[in-house]
Amino acid sequence: MVATSGHRLLAPKAEAILKELLLPWATVLTPNIPEAEVLAEMKIKSLADMERAAEKIVALGPKAVLVKGGHRTEDATDILYDGKRFHYCKGRHIESTSTHGTGCSLSSAVAADLANGMTLADAVKEAKQYVFDGIAHAEPIGKGHGPIHHFYELYRKAGM
Ligand SMILES: Nc1ncnc2c1ncn2[C@@H]1O[C@H](COP(=O)(O)OP(=O)(O)O)[C@@H](O)[C@H]1O
Ligand SMILES: Cc1ncc(COP(=O)(O)O)c(N)n1
């Protein structure tokens, strides 16, 4: 809905349809902070605000929500809420321009891990580490924000 850059990726009408029709079917939703602000209709400045937004988003129908902290500067803590408890997925914030596609990579990794039979909490933990390694080992290519290193683990195993 809202890219890391702040760009709105969906028309307002489509946002309303997504919220009403698609969202109740989701196993897990992975909004970044600006997206969580739109969905929960509130400002998010702190971890406590991320928790409140998570509660409001789960009330819209999905089974769980991961409010991502990539926009935080003090750390990169994501908060997973399954309607019962909060799991803090703590992480260090890396100062980097190689953060394009972090959210898409994270949600794809979570989906793949769930398909492989992992629990949601384990899938999120593994996916977060995958994205962290991808940012930490990325080459700064192109102008502006570049991609993460999606294949870091394969390169490492191959001794590259
Ligand atoms: N600079 C960073 N350092 C460490 N982790 C980051 C950084 N930027 C994003 N992440 C992590 O990447 C994942 C995607 O988050 P985010 O960037 O908030 O999503 P989006 O790409 O949808 O804006 C989250 O797990 C977040 O914590
Ligand atoms: C067309 C399109 N789709 C998705 C993103 C999200 O990118 P990011 O993960 O950096 O927020 C984007 N910037 N543009």
XYZ file of N, CA, C and O and ligand atoms in Angstrom:
681
model
N 0.817 -1.218 0.000
C 0.000 0.000 0.000
C 0.854 1.273 0.000
O 0.577 2.214 -0.716
N 1.878 1.273 0.875
C 2.773 2.430 0.969
C 4.216 1.895 0.964
O 4.583 1.126 1.850
N 5.021 2.271 -0.043
C 6.393 1.772 -0.148
C 7.285 2.405 0.916
O 6.913 3.419 1.518
N 8.450 1.817 1.109
C 9.436 2.354 2.053
C 9.668 3.837 1.780
O 9.810 4.642 2.698
N 9.682 4.205 0.492
C 9.924 5.585 0.069
C 8.789 6.533 0.449
O 8.936 7.743 0.347
N 7.635 6.001 0.861
C 6.483 6.841 1.175
C 5.476 6.884 0.032
O 4.383 7.430 0.181
N 5.851 6.331 -1.125
C 4.950 6.314 -2.282
C 3.695 5.499 -2.006
O 3.780 4.359 -1.553
N 2.504 6.097 -2.306
C 1.242 5.345 -2.181
C 1.127 4.453 -3.414
O 1.181 4.925 -4.550
N 0.994 3.143 -3.204
C 0.975 2.184 -4.312
C -0.447 1.777 -4.702
O -0.647 1.082 -5.683
N -1.423 2.196 -3.930
C -2.817 1.827 -4.203
C -3.692 3.078 -4.197
O -3.494 3.963 -3.361
N -4.689 3.106 -5.093
C -5.662 4.205 -5.087
C -6.505 4.089 -3.816
O -6.744 2.980 -3.343
N -6.956 5.243 -3.246
C -7.749 5.211 -2.014
C -8.943 4.259 -2.084
O -9.244 3.560 -1.110
N -9.597 4.192 -3.245
C -10.757 3.306 -3.389
C -10.326 1.836 -3.249
O -11.016 1.022 -2.640
N -9.162 1.525 -3.819
C -8.641 0.155 -3.747
C -8.242 -0.190 -2.309
O -8.407 -1.326 -1.866
N -7.744 0.824 -1.572
C -7.387 0.603 -0.155
C -8.625 0.177 0.635
O -8.572 -0.743 1.455
N -9.747 0.831 0.372
C -10.989 0.523 1.092
C -11.455 -0.893 0.757
O -11.883 -1.638 1.645
N -11.331 -1.269 -0.517
C -11.766 -2.613 -0.947
C -10.849 -3.674 -0.333
O -11.308 -4.702 0.159
N -9.560 -3.391 -0.333
C -8.590 -4.323 0.265
C -8.934 -4.569 1.735
O -8.969 -5.711 2.195
N -9.236 -3.470 2.426
C -9.523 -3.542 3.867
C -10.797 -4.359 4.131
O -10.839 -5.200 5.015
N -11.792 -4.126 3.307
C -13.099 -4.735 3.565
C -13.196 -6.187 3.058
O -13.706 -7.056 3.762
N -12.671 -6.432 1.845
C -12.911 -7.737 1.217
C -11.753 -8.731 1.320
O -11.971 -9.926 1.454
N -10.523 -8.221 1.220
C -9.381 -9.140 1.146
C -8.805 -9.478 2.529
O -8.491 -10.629 2.828
N -8.686 -8.428 3.319
C -8.010 -8.554 4.610
C -8.565 -9.636 5.552
O -7.789 -10.358 6.175
N -9.897 -9.827 5.623
C -10.420 -10.869 6.527
C -9.989 -12.286 6.140
O -10.076 -13.189 6.961
N -9.491 -12.487 4.919
C -9.059 -13.814 4.469
C -7.606 -14.111 4.784
O -7.145 -15.246 4.607
N -6.873 -13.102 5.221
C -5.421 -13.257 5.370
C -5.021 -14.093 6.581
O -5.620 -13.999 7.652
N -3.983 -14.924 6.395
C -3.389 -15.665 7.507
C -2.553 -14.691 8.329
O -2.625 -14.653 9.550
N -1.749 -13.919 7.641
C -0.940 -12.890 8.316
C -0.755 -11.701 7.375
O -0.525 -11.869 6.189
N -0.889 -10.527 7.950
C -0.712 -9.286 7.208
C 0.620 -8.678 7.641
O 0.959 -8.773 8.824
N 1.369 -8.077 6.721
C 2.694 -7.581 7.111
C 2.866 -6.089 6.768
O 3.735 -5.730 5.976
N 2.074 -5.212 7.374
C 2.212 -3.783 7.065
C 3.488 -3.166 7.631
O 3.928 -3.554 8.724
N 4.063 -2.233 6.870
C 5.116 -1.405 7.461
C 4.398 -0.318 8.286
O 3.161 -0.273 8.323
N 5.157 0.574 8.918
C 4.519 1.551 9.821
C 3.523 2.476 9.083
O 2.383 2.616 9.534
N 3.905 3.074 7.927
C 2.908 3.919 7.235
C 1.642 3.144 6.841
O 0.535 3.685 6.904
N 1.801 1.867 6.453
C 0.620 1.061 6.091
C -0.229 0.752 7.323
O -1.468 0.813 7.264
N 0.438 0.439 8.435
C -0.295 0.160 9.670
C -1.046 1.416 10.117
O -2.155 1.333 10.650
N -0.452 2.603 9.872
C -1.128 3.864 10.226
C -2.421 4.025 9.422
O -3.442 4.452 9.955
N -2.358 3.663 8.138
C -3.552 3.773 7.281
C -4.609 2.761 7.733
O -5.778 3.112 7.921
N -4.192 1.509 7.949
C -5.156 0.452 8.301
C -5.778 0.678 9.680
O -6.967 0.447 9.878
N -4.952 1.113 10.642
C -5.449 1.280 12.020
C -6.001 2.682 12.273
O -6.535 2.957 13.343
N -5.813 3.565 11.279
C -6.293 4.955 11.383
C -5.754 5.637 12.638
O -6.490 6.179 13.463
N -4.429 5.547 12.809
C -3.772 6.211 13.940
C -2.312 6.491 13.603
O -1.774 5.901 12.670
N -1.692 7.391 14.342
C -0.269 7.685 14.165
C 0.536 6.675 14.973
O 0.109 6.267 16.052
N 1.697 6.287 14.447
C 2.541 5.333 15.174
C 3.911 5.953 15.429
O 4.640 6.265 14.495
N 4.205 6.159 16.723
C 5.479 6.790 17.085
C 6.343 5.878 17.956
O 7.521 6.133 18.145
N 5.747 4.843 18.539
C 6.468 4.033 19.529
C 6.096 2.557 19.378
O 5.174 2.211 18.633
N 6.806 1.709 20.134
C 6.477 0.278 20.138
C 5.066 0.072 20.703
O 4.315 -0.785 20.232
N 4.690 0.881 21.706
C 3.339 0.775 22.287
C 2.287 1.100 21.224
O 1.246 0.432 21.141
N 2.567 2.110 20.382
C 1.634 2.441 19.289
C 1.546 1.285 18.292
O 0.477 0.992 17.757
N 2.693 0.619 18.026
C 2.684 -0.519 17.096
C 1.789 -1.632 17.652
O 1.041 -2.268 16.913
N 1.844 -1.849 18.967
C 0.984 -2.867 19.598
C -0.494 -2.491 19.449
O -1.319 -3.333 19.091
N -0.828 -1.221 19.709
C -2.240 -0.780 19.599
C -2.725 -0.946 18.168
O -3.826 -1.411 17.906
N -1.860 -0.562 17.206
C -2.239 -0.685 15.790
C -2.447 -2.158 15.431
O -3.399 -2.502 14.723
N -1.590 -3.033 15.959
C -1.711 -4.473 15.681
C -3.066 -4.989 16.162
O -3.742 -5.748 15.457
N -3.485 -4.537 17.350
C -4.795 -4.970 17.882
C -5.927 -4.493 16.981
O -6.855 -5.244 16.681
N -5.817 -3.237 16.526
C -6.881 -2.684 15.676
C -6.930 -3.395 14.329
O -7.999 -3.616 13.765
N -5.755 -3.786 13.811
C -5.713 -4.451 12.498
C -6.252 -5.876 12.597
O -7.018 -6.310 11.739
N -5.893 -6.600 13.664
C -6.423 -7.968 13.838
C -7.957 -7.920 13.997
O -8.662 -8.814 13.533
N -8.451 -6.826 14.587
C -9.907 -6.680 14.735
C -10.605 -6.545 13.373
O -11.814 -6.760 13.261
N -9.838 -6.226 12.329
C -10.426 -6.114 10.979
C -10.600 -7.483 10.318
O -11.175 -7.579 9.243
N -10.022 -8.551 10.926
C -10.295 -9.885 10.398
C -9.153 -10.853 10.120
O -9.387 -12.051 10.117
N -7.908 -10.375 9.852
C -6.862 -11.361 9.574
C -6.519 -12.165 10.832
O -6.770 -11.692 11.943
N -5.936 -13.377 10.628
C -5.607 -14.213 11.801
C -4.480 -13.594 12.620
O -4.437 -13.721 13.832
N -3.544 -12.944 11.927
C -2.398 -12.343 12.628
C -1.880 -11.149 11.840
O -2.196 -10.984 10.657
N -1.074 -10.336 12.525
C -0.445 -9.193 11.845
C 0.989 -9.042 12.342
O 1.269 -9.289 13.522
N 1.884 -8.700 11.418
C 3.259 -8.376 11.775
C 3.448 -6.900 11.426
O 3.502 -6.539 10.247
N 3.481 -6.046 12.444
C 3.743 -4.628 12.184
C 5.257 -4.474 12.138
O 5.950 -4.726 13.125
N 5.778 -4.106 10.943
C 7.232 -4.103 10.720
C 7.856 -2.771 11.133
O 7.275 -1.714 10.930
N 9.051 -2.882 11.664
C 9.713 -1.682 12.177
C 10.852 -1.171 11.319
O 11.764 -0.510 11.834
N 10.812 -1.433 10.023
C 11.882 -0.969 9.128
C 12.014 0.549 9.086
O 13.060 1.074 8.733
N 10.947 1.278 9.456
C 10.993 2.744 9.436
C 11.495 3.328 10.744
O 11.632 4.533 10.882
N 11.747 2.454 11.728
C 12.279 2.948 12.991
C 13.772 3.218 12.797
O 14.404 2.620 11.949
N 14.325 4.135 13.605
C 15.752 4.412 13.463
C 16.555 3.845 14.629
O 17.704 3.463 14.477
N 15.900 3.733 15.814
C 16.635 3.247 16.994
C 16.897 1.750 16.923
O 17.856 1.253 17.501
N 16.013 1.005 16.222
C 16.197 -0.437 16.040
C 15.318 -0.839 14.852
O 14.733 0.023 14.203
N 15.240 -2.129 14.578
C 14.324 -2.588 13.516
C 13.422 -3.664 14.113
O 13.325 -4.766 13.606
N 12.772 -3.324 15.217
C 11.895 -4.278 15.908
C 10.558 -4.390 15.188
O 9.898 -3.382 14.932
N 10.187 -5.636 14.854
C 8.870 -5.919 14.269
C 8.015 -6.546 15.384
O 8.550 -7.249 16.244
N 6.709 -6.326 15.348
C 5.831 -6.909 16.372
C 4.784 -7.808 15.718
O 4.004 -7.351 14.878
N 4.810 -9.083 16.120
C 3.834 -10.055 15.627
C 2.714 -10.179 16.659
O 2.985 -10.352 17.851
N 1.473 -10.092 16.196
C 0.324 -10.242 17.101
C -0.666 -11.214 16.481
O -1.077 -11.053 15.335
N -1.009 -12.263 17.244
C -1.902 -13.307 16.711
C -3.293 -13.245 17.342
O -4.042 -14.218 17.296
N -3.607 -12.100 17.932
C -4.917 -11.952 18.565
C -4.871 -12.321 20.044
O -5.805 -12.029 20.785
N -3.754 -12.980 20.448
C -3.630 -13.376 21.861
C -2.410 -12.739 22.511
O -2.491 -12.129 23.542
N -1.249 -12.950 21.864
C -0.057 -12.340 22.463
C 0.837 -11.672 21.425
O 0.723 -11.940 20.232
N 1.702 -10.806 21.971
C 2.661 -10.086 21.131
C 4.000 -10.810 21.166
O 4.460 -11.200 22.237
N 4.595 -11.029 19.993
C 5.966 -11.553 19.923
C 6.821 -10.415 19.382
O 6.541 -9.911 18.292
N 7.847 -10.062 20.126
C 8.768 -9.037 19.624
C 9.848 -9.696 18.772
O 10.523 -10.607 19.241
N 9.981 -9.281 17.520
C 11.030 -9.794 16.635
C 12.072 -8.687 16.592
O 11.949 -7.735 15.809
N 13.026 -8.800 17.498
C 13.995 -7.708 17.654
C 15.060 -7.775 16.573
O 15.399 -8.855 16.092
N 15.580 -6.631 16.200
C 16.643 -6.594 15.206
C 17.318 -5.248 15.224
O 16.710 -4.235 15.589
N 18.590 -5.259 14.838
C 19.364 -4.028 14.764
C 18.997 -3.308 13.472
O 18.737 -3.948 12.460
N 18.954 -1.972 13.501
C 18.736 -1.183 12.289
C 20.071 -1.007 11.580
O 21.041 -0.558 12.188
N 20.142 -1.375 10.302
C 21.369 -1.188 9.532
C 21.210 0.085 8.712
O 20.194 0.274 8.040
N 22.220 0.970 8.787
C 22.195 2.190 7.978
C 22.615 1.798 6.564
O 23.777 1.454 6.338
N 21.675 1.756 5.629
C 21.968 1.232 4.294
C 20.989 1.790 3.268
O 19.848 2.121 3.612
N 21.428 1.870 1.997
C 20.500 2.255 0.925
C 19.968 1.004 0.217
O 19.123 1.091 -0.651
N 20.464 -0.177 0.632
C 20.031 -1.428 -0.014
C 18.815 -2.014 0.697
O 18.874 -3.114 1.249
N 17.732 -1.243 0.679
C 16.538 -1.670 1.416
C 15.310 -1.729 0.501
O 14.183 -1.839 0.978
N 15.553 -1.661 -0.819
C 14.408 -1.710 -1.726
C 13.884 -3.144 -1.788
O 14.643 -4.072 -2.037
N 12.595 -3.308 -1.537
C 12.005 -4.646 -1.608
C 12.141 -5.452 -0.337
O 11.869 -6.656 -0.331
N 12.512 -4.803 0.769
C 12.643 -5.550 2.034
C 11.308 -6.189 2.438
O 11.265 -7.356 2.828
N 10.229 -5.418 2.318
C 8.920 -5.906 2.752
C 8.424 -7.059 1.888
O 7.885 -8.052 2.393
N 8.620 -6.924 0.562
C 8.173 -7.978 -0.369
C 8.985 -9.248 -0.123
O 8.436 -10.363 -0.171
N 10.292 -9.089 0.147
C 11.161 -10.247 0.399
C 10.754 -10.925 1.701
O 10.692 -12.154 1.789
N 10.458 -10.114 2.714
C 10.062 -10.672 4.014
C 8.760 -11.472 3.885
O 8.682 -12.620 4.338
N 7.744 -10.893 3.237
C 6.447 -11.590 3.163
C 6.556 -12.850 2.308
O 5.926 -13.871 2.621
N 7.380 -12.811 1.249
C 7.564 -14.010 0.410
C 8.250 -15.109 1.214
O 7.883 -16.287 1.109
N 9.247 -14.732 2.014
C 9.963 -15.720 2.828
C 9.024 -16.310 3.889
O 9.045 -17.520 4.131
N 8.177 -15.469 4.488
C 7.209 -15.975 5.478
C 6.268 -16.974 4.795
O 6.015 -18.071 5.318
N 5.763 -16.617 3.608
C 4.826 -17.507 2.892
C 5.494 -18.843 2.566
O 4.890 -19.912 2.734
N 6.763 -18.798 2.113
C 7.481 -20.035 1.764
C 7.694 -20.898 3.008
O 7.506 -22.120 2.967
N 8.059 -20.256 4.119
C 8.290 -21.008 5.362
C 6.989 -21.633 5.892
O 6.995 -22.755 6.390
N 5.880 -20.889 5.765
C 4.587 -21.443 6.205
C 4.221 -22.642 5.332
O 3.754 -23.668 5.834
N 4.465 -22.516 4.014
C 4.166 -23.628 3.090
C 5.019 -24.852 3.425
O 4.604 -25.988 3.205
N 6.205 -24.612 4.000
C 7.093 -25.711 4.392
C 6.758 -26.255 5.783
O 7.487 -27.100 6.302
N 5.695 -25.759 6.389
C 5.203 -26.322 7.647
C 5.687 -25.646 8.918
O 5.421 -26.138 10.011
N 6.390 -24.528 8.800
C 6.852 -23.833 10.020
C 5.693 -23.157 10.735
O 4.701 -22.800 10.097
N 5.843 -22.937 12.039
C 4.852 -22.129 12.759
C 5.042 -20.679 12.310
O 6.110 -20.322 11.790
N 4.018 -19.868 12.546
C 4.100 -18.463 12.120
C 5.266 -17.742 12.804
O 6.025 -17.024 12.157
N 5.416 -17.957 14.122
C 6.487 -17.260 14.852
C 7.865 -17.657 14.307
O 8.738 -16.795 14.125
N 8.065 -18.944 14.010
C 9.354 -19.394 13.458
C 9.562 -18.850 12.050
O 10.671 -18.465 11.670
N 8.487 -18.844 11.258
C 8.577 -18.354 9.878
C 9.004 -16.884 9.866
O 9.874 -16.474 9.093
N 8.413 -16.095 10.765
C 8.735 -14.662 10.832
C 10.186 -14.466 11.273
O 10.919 -13.641 10.714
N 10.618 -15.273 12.254
C 11.993 -15.158 12.764
C 13.004 -15.468 11.652
O 13.977 -14.737 11.445
N 12.740 -16.537 10.926
C 13.643 -16.959 9.857
C 13.659 -15.925 8.729
O 14.708 -15.558 8.212
N 12.466 -15.438 8.376
C 12.347 -14.468 7.279
C 13.057 -13.160 7.645
O 13.707 -12.543 6.798
N 12.939 -12.760 8.905
C 13.580 -11.511 9.335
C 15.097 -11.629 9.238
O 15.776 -10.704 8.796
N 15.625 -12.794 9.634
C 17.071 -13.031 9.536
C 17.514 -13.017 8.064
O 18.569 -12.473 7.726
N 16.683 -13.606 7.202
C 16.975 -13.639 5.757
C 17.098 -12.207 5.206
O 18.061 -11.879 4.502
N 16.132 -11.351 5.569
C 16.162 -9.965 5.077
C 17.342 -9.205 5.690
O 18.043 -8.461 4.997
N 17.597 -9.442 6.972
C 18.719 -8.769 7.650
C 20.033 -9.103 6.927
O 20.816 -8.217 6.594
N 20.260 -10.407 6.667
C 21.492 -10.824 5.977
C 21.549 -10.209 4.578
O 22.622 -9.825 4.110
N 20.385 -10.135 3.929
C 20.315 -9.565 2.579
C 20.704 -8.096 2.553
O 21.383 -7.639 1.622
N 20.296 -7.345 3.582
C 20.662 -5.919 3.667
C 22.151 -5.821 4.015
O 22.907 -5.080 3.384
N 22.560 -6.594 5.005
C 23.944 -6.498 5.520
C 24.977 -6.846 4.452
O 26.080 -6.304 4.472
N 24.651 -7.731 3.500
C 25.631 -8.185 2.509
C 25.369 -7.660 1.101
O 25.973 -8.132 0.144
N 24.460 -6.681 0.982
C 24.125 -6.158 -0.352
C 25.236 -5.280 -0.916
O 25.951 -4.618 -0.166
N 25.376 -5.298 -2.241
C 26.246 -4.350 -2.934
C 25.372 -3.140 -3.267
O 24.254 -3.321 -3.774
N 25.836 -1.906 -3.001
C 25.007 -0.734 -3.321
C 24.977 -0.464 -4.829
O 25.806 0.272 -5.348
N 24.068 -1.113 -5.545
C 24.005 -0.925 -7.006
C 22.885 0.036 -7.387
O 21.908 0.194 -6.660
N 23.040 0.677 -8.541
C 22.028 1.584 -9.070
C 21.997 2.905 -8.329
O 22.786 3.158 -7.432
N 21.053 3.771 -8.771
C 20.888 5.069 -8.118
C 19.820 4.943 -7.040
O 18.905 4.144 -7.175
N 19.906 5.726 -6.007
C 18.890 5.694 -4.957
C 18.936 4.394 -4.182
O 20.022 3.878 -3.893
N 17.760 3.865 -3.860
C 17.705 2.628 -3.077
C 17.867 1.408 -3.966
O 17.161 1.251 -4.952
N 18.808 0.536 -3.599
C 19.065 -0.683 -4.371
C 18.489 -1.906 -3.672
O 17.996 -1.819 -2.542
N 18.568 -3.061 -4.351
C 18.004 -4.287 -3.775
C 18.863 -4.885 -2.678
O 20.058 -4.613 -2.581
N 18.239 -5.763 -1.885
C 18.984 -6.536 -0.898
C 19.686 -7.682 -1.644
O 19.387 -7.941 -2.806
N 20.614 -8.358 -0.983
C 21.297 -9.510 -1.598
C 20.447 -10.761 -1.307
O 20.598 -11.392 -0.268
N 19.539 -11.074 -2.251
C 18.602 -12.180 -2.015
C 19.290 -13.538 -1.901
O 18.764 -14.456 -1.293
N 20.467 -13.668 -2.521
C 21.109 -14.992 -2.610
C 22.326 -15.132 -1.707
O 23.148 -16.015 -1.909
N 22.419 -14.256 -0.695
C 23.599 -14.266 0.178
C 23.908 -15.665 0.713
O 25.041 -16.127 0.668
N 22.883 -16.371 1.213
C 23.089 -17.678 1.846
C 23.615 -18.706 0.821
O 24.502 -19.508 1.140
N 23.101 -18.673 -0.392
C 23.567 -19.601 -1.443
C 25.021 -19.285 -1.813
O 25.840 -20.191 -1.980
N 25.335 -17.993 -1.935
C 26.710 -17.580 -2.256
C 27.650 -18.055 -1.142
O 28.733 -18.556 -1.390
N 27.199 -17.883 0.115
C 28.032 -18.258 1.265
C 28.307 -19.766 1.229
O 29.444 -20.204 1.378
N 27.255 -20.553 0.973
C 27.417 -22.011 0.927
C 28.348 -22.422 -0.207
O 29.053 -23.414 -0.117
N 28.322 -21.638 -1.295
C 29.162 -21.961 -2.453
C 30.576 -21.410 -2.263
O 31.422 -21.512 -3.158
N 30.817 -20.772 -1.111
C 32.136 -20.210 -0.831
C 32.440 -18.943 -1.620
O 33.606 -18.568 -1.816
N 31.396 -18.250 -2.071
C 31.605 -17.016 -2.852
C 31.494 -15.760 -1.981
O 30.850 -15.760 -0.977
N 17.626 -0.603 7.671
C 17.159 -1.780 8.153
N 17.917 -2.497 9.020
C 17.500 -3.686 9.505
N 16.298 -4.231 9.180
C 15.504 -3.552 8.326
C 15.879 -2.294 7.759
N 14.905 -1.865 6.939
C 13.949 -2.806 6.972
N 14.294 -3.826 7.811
C 13.494 -5.024 8.090
O 12.991 -5.472 6.838
C 11.678 -5.963 6.965
C 10.739 -5.149 6.083
O 10.382 -3.983 6.781
P 9.989 -2.579 6.187
O 11.169 -1.989 5.510
O 9.379 -1.841 7.316
O 8.885 -2.961 5.115
P 8.502 -2.297 3.718
O 9.552 -2.709 2.732
O 7.160 -2.892 3.454
O 8.488 -0.801 3.938
C 11.340 -5.886 8.462
O 11.661 -7.108 9.087
C 12.273 -4.764 8.959
O 12.549 -4.869 10.326
C 5.711 -1.325 -7.649
C 6.232 -1.455 -6.267
N 5.900 -2.522 -5.519
C 6.374 -2.632 -4.263
C 7.223 -1.696 -3.738
C 7.714 -1.855 -2.326
O 9.062 -1.693 -2.140
P 9.655 -1.601 -0.668
O 9.726 -3.002 -0.114
O 10.994 -0.984 -0.828
O 8.733 -0.787 0.171
C 7.577 -0.613 -4.550
N 8.391 0.347 -4.098
N 7.073 -0.518 -5.804
